[in-house]
Short mmCIF file of C-alpha atoms in Angstrom, two decimals:
data_model
loop_
_atom_site.label_atom_id
_atom_site.label_comp_id
_atom_site.label_asym_id
_atom_site.label_seq_id
_atom_site.Cartn_x
_atom_site.Cartn_y
_atom_site.Cartn_z
CA MET P 1 16.50 67.73 -13.00
CA LYS P 2 17.78 65.76 -10.08
CA ASP P 3 14.60 66.34 -8.11
CA ASN P 4 12.42 64.69 -10.74
CA PHE P 5 13.95 61.25 -10.18
CA LYS P 6 13.05 59.28 -7.01
CA ASN P 7 15.09 56.39 -5.73
CA PRO P 8 12.79 53.31 -5.95
CA MET P 9 14.73 51.60 -3.10
CA LYS P 10 14.06 54.40 -0.64
CA ASN P 11 10.92 54.06 1.50
CA ASP P 12 10.24 57.04 3.70
CA GLN P 13 6.91 55.86 5.10
CA GLY P 14 7.97 53.21 7.70
CA PHE P 15 5.34 51.02 9.39
CA THR P 16 1.71 51.98 9.31
CA LEU P 17 -0.35 51.72 12.47
CA LEU P 18 -2.24 48.75 11.06
CA GLU P 19 0.97 46.86 10.26
CA MET P 20 2.26 47.52 13.76
CA ILE P 21 -0.95 46.21 15.35
CA VAL P 22 -0.84 43.04 13.21
CA VAL P 23 2.79 42.39 14.23
CA ILE P 24 1.95 42.88 17.93
CA ILE P 25 -1.01 40.48 17.69
CA VAL P 26 1.06 37.80 15.90
CA VAL P 27 3.93 38.09 18.41
CA SER P 28 1.44 37.91 21.32
CA ILE P 29 -0.16 34.75 19.96
CA ILE P 30 3.22 33.10 19.43
CA GLY P 31 4.29 34.12 22.94
CA PHE P 32 1.10 32.74 24.51
CA VAL P 33 1.47 29.40 22.70
CA ALA P 34 5.14 29.18 23.67
CA LEU P 35 4.39 30.00 27.33
CA THR P 36 1.63 27.38 27.50
CA TYR P 37 3.96 24.79 25.95
CA TYR P 38 6.73 25.77 28.39
CA GLN P 39 4.43 25.36 31.42
CA LYS P 40 3.42 21.88 30.27
CA LEU P 41 7.07 20.96 29.80
CA MET P 42 7.83 22.12 33.35
CA VAL P 43 5.18 19.71 34.71
CA ASP P 44 6.82 16.85 32.79
CA VAL P 45 10.26 17.94 34.01
CA GLU P 46 9.12 17.89 37.65
CA ARG P 47 7.45 14.48 37.30
CA THR P 48 10.48 13.00 35.54
CA LYS P 49 12.92 14.48 38.06
CA ILE P 50 10.97 13.01 41.00
CA GLN P 51 10.83 9.59 39.31
CA HIS P 52 14.57 9.80 38.68
CA ASP P 53 15.38 10.83 42.26
CA VAL P 54 13.20 8.08 43.75
CA GLY P 55 14.75 5.51 41.40
CA VAL P 56 18.27 6.57 42.36
CA MET P 57 17.41 6.39 46.08
CA ARG P 58 15.88 2.92 45.63
CA SER P 59 19.02 1.79 43.81
CA ALA P 60 21.22 3.16 46.59
CA ILE P 61 19.15 1.31 49.18
CA GLY P 62 19.45 -1.91 47.14
CA ILE P 63 23.22 -1.48 46.93
CA GLN P 64 23.45 -0.94 50.69
CA VAL P 65 21.31 -4.05 51.34
CA ALA P 66 23.52 -6.09 49.03
CA LYS P 67 26.62 -4.77 50.78
CA TYR P 68 25.28 -5.89 54.17
CA PHE P 69 24.33 -9.33 52.83
CA VAL P 70 27.73 -9.87 51.18
CA SER P 71 29.66 -8.74 54.25
CA GLY P 72 27.53 -10.90 56.57
CA GLU P 73 26.15 -7.85 58.40
CA LYS P 74 22.47 -8.39 57.59
CA HIS P 75 21.61 -7.48 61.19
CA GLN P 76 22.58 -3.84 60.42
CA LEU P 77 19.59 -3.44 58.09
CA ASP P 78 17.55 -2.44 61.15
CA GLU P 79 19.62 0.73 61.45
CA LEU P 80 18.58 1.92 57.98
CA VAL P 81 14.82 1.62 58.62
CA GLY P 82 13.48 5.17 58.88
CA SER P 83 16.85 6.73 58.07
CA ASN P 84 17.46 9.44 55.47
CA PRO P 85 17.74 7.87 52.00
CA MET P 86 19.61 10.97 50.81
CA ASP P 87 22.50 9.93 53.08
CA LEU P 88 23.05 6.86 50.87
CA LEU P 89 23.66 8.96 47.75
CA ASP P 90 27.08 10.08 46.55
CA GLU P 91 25.47 13.21 45.10
CA ARG P 92 22.26 14.59 46.50
CA PRO P 93 19.73 16.27 44.22
CA GLU P 94 20.28 20.01 43.89
CA ASN P 95 16.77 20.60 45.24
CA TYR P 96 17.40 18.77 48.53
CA ARG P 97 17.17 21.25 51.41
CA GLY P 98 18.40 18.99 54.23
CA ALA P 99 17.32 17.12 57.35
CA TYR P 100 15.41 18.82 60.15
CA PRO P 101 13.71 17.53 63.29
CA GLY P 102 9.95 18.11 63.43
CA ILE P 103 9.32 19.90 60.14
CA ALA P 104 6.45 22.41 59.99
CA LEU P 105 4.87 21.43 56.68
CA ASN P 106 3.24 24.80 56.03
CA GLU P 107 6.67 26.49 56.00
CA LEU P 108 8.19 24.36 53.23
CA ASP P 109 8.99 25.73 49.77
CA THR P 110 7.56 23.96 46.74
CA GLY P 111 9.82 21.99 44.44
CA PHE P 112 12.19 20.80 47.18
CA TRP P 113 13.04 17.64 49.14
CA TYR P 114 13.15 17.72 52.96
CA PHE P 115 13.86 14.99 55.52
CA ASP P 116 12.12 15.02 58.90
CA SER P 117 14.71 13.34 61.11
CA SER P 118 12.33 12.86 64.04
CA ALA P 119 9.64 11.12 61.94
CA GLY P 120 11.99 9.40 59.46
CA ILE P 121 9.99 10.77 56.52
CA LEU P 122 11.35 12.24 53.30
CA TYR P 123 9.06 14.91 51.83
CA TYR P 124 8.85 16.32 48.36
CA VAL P 125 6.64 19.43 48.16
CA VAL P 126 4.98 19.47 44.74
CA ARG P 127 5.39 22.63 42.66
CA ASN P 128 2.85 21.88 39.91
CA ASP P 129 0.16 20.73 42.31
CA ARG P 130 -2.69 20.90 39.76
CA TYR P 131 -1.16 17.90 38.00
CA CYS P 132 -0.42 15.70 41.02
CA GLN P 133 -3.12 13.69 42.76
CA THR P 134 -2.54 12.70 46.37
CA VAL P 135 -4.47 12.83 49.63
CA LEU P 136 -1.56 14.66 51.26
CA ASP P 137 -2.55 18.31 51.04
CA ASP P 138 -1.65 21.64 52.57
CA PRO P 139 0.94 21.65 51.14
CA LYS P 140 0.54 19.02 48.44
CA ARG P 141 3.44 16.69 48.98
CA LEU P 142 4.83 13.22 48.49
CA GLU P 143 6.14 11.27 51.47
CA PHE P 144 8.67 8.44 51.40
CA LYS P 145 10.21 6.26 54.08
CA ILE P 146 12.81 3.49 54.15
CA SER P 147 10.79 0.46 55.19
CA PRO P 148 11.75 -3.16 55.84
CA ILE P 149 10.83 -6.05 53.58
CA LEU P 150 9.84 -8.76 56.03
CA ALA P 151 9.88 -12.53 55.57
CA ASP P 152 8.60 -15.31 57.81
CA LYS P 153 11.29 -16.98 59.89
CA GLY P 154 9.61 -20.30 59.32
CA VAL P 155 9.03 -22.83 62.13
CA ASN P 156 10.07 -20.43 64.91
CA GLY P 157 7.50 -17.87 63.83
CA GLY P 158 8.04 -14.15 63.71
CA LYS P 159 9.51 -12.16 60.87
CA SER P 160 12.96 -11.11 59.84
CA ILE P 161 14.16 -8.26 57.66
CA GLU P 162 15.10 -9.61 54.25
CA GLY P 163 15.62 -6.28 52.57
CA LEU P 164 14.67 -2.61 52.48
CA THR P 165 12.68 -0.44 50.12
CA LEU P 166 11.70 3.18 49.73
CA ARG P 167 7.91 3.30 50.07
CA GLU P 168 5.54 6.19 49.57
CA SER P 169 3.32 6.84 52.60
CA GLU P 170 0.30 7.49 50.39
CA PRO P 171 -0.20 6.68 46.72
CA TYR P 172 0.11 9.52 44.23
CA ARG P 173 -0.48 9.96 40.54
CA TRP P 174 0.64 12.53 37.98
CA LEU P 175 -1.88 13.83 35.49
CA SER P 176 -0.77 14.64 31.97
CA PRO P 177 -0.72 18.37 31.17
CA TRP P 178 -1.06 17.50 27.47
CA ASP P 179 -4.66 16.28 27.64
#
C-alpha cells in the first residue's frame, strides 16, 4: 500500500534540456549587458581620474606660486618651468611610474603617467584610446608641461613670469561612451 502513494513534493526529473538552454541564454544576455556597462564605466573612470590628477597638479602649482610670492622669492618661479609637477604633490597618483630621461614612447604601458626629465614633459598614455581624441598618436597620449604665465614689464619692455600653469601640449577631448 505504501507504493501507491507518491510524495507530491518530490520531483525526480530535474532540469530538462530546454530549461537549461533558456537559463544559459538568459545568463549570457545579462552578462553581455553587464560587461558592456562595465566597459563604459571604465572609460568614465579613466577620464575622471585624469581630470582629477590634472586638477590636483594645477592646485599644487598654484600653491607653490603663492608660496614664492608671499615669501618674496618670485624669482624662483623660473626653476619650476619644465619641472616635474608630480614632485609638488604630497601623494602621487598610484598610476605614476616615475621620471626618466629620454622616454621611448612606444615602450610605455597604457593607463600610466610618466615624466620625461630631459624634455620636461609629463605623459599620460591613454588606455581607452577609442574614446580620446588627440593628434598625439602611437601611443595615444596626453602631454603636459609646467609653463610660465608671462606679463609685460611695462615701460622697460620684455616680459616677466607672473605665475605658472600646467598646460597640455596639444588639445584633447574625451568622447562619451554612452552615446
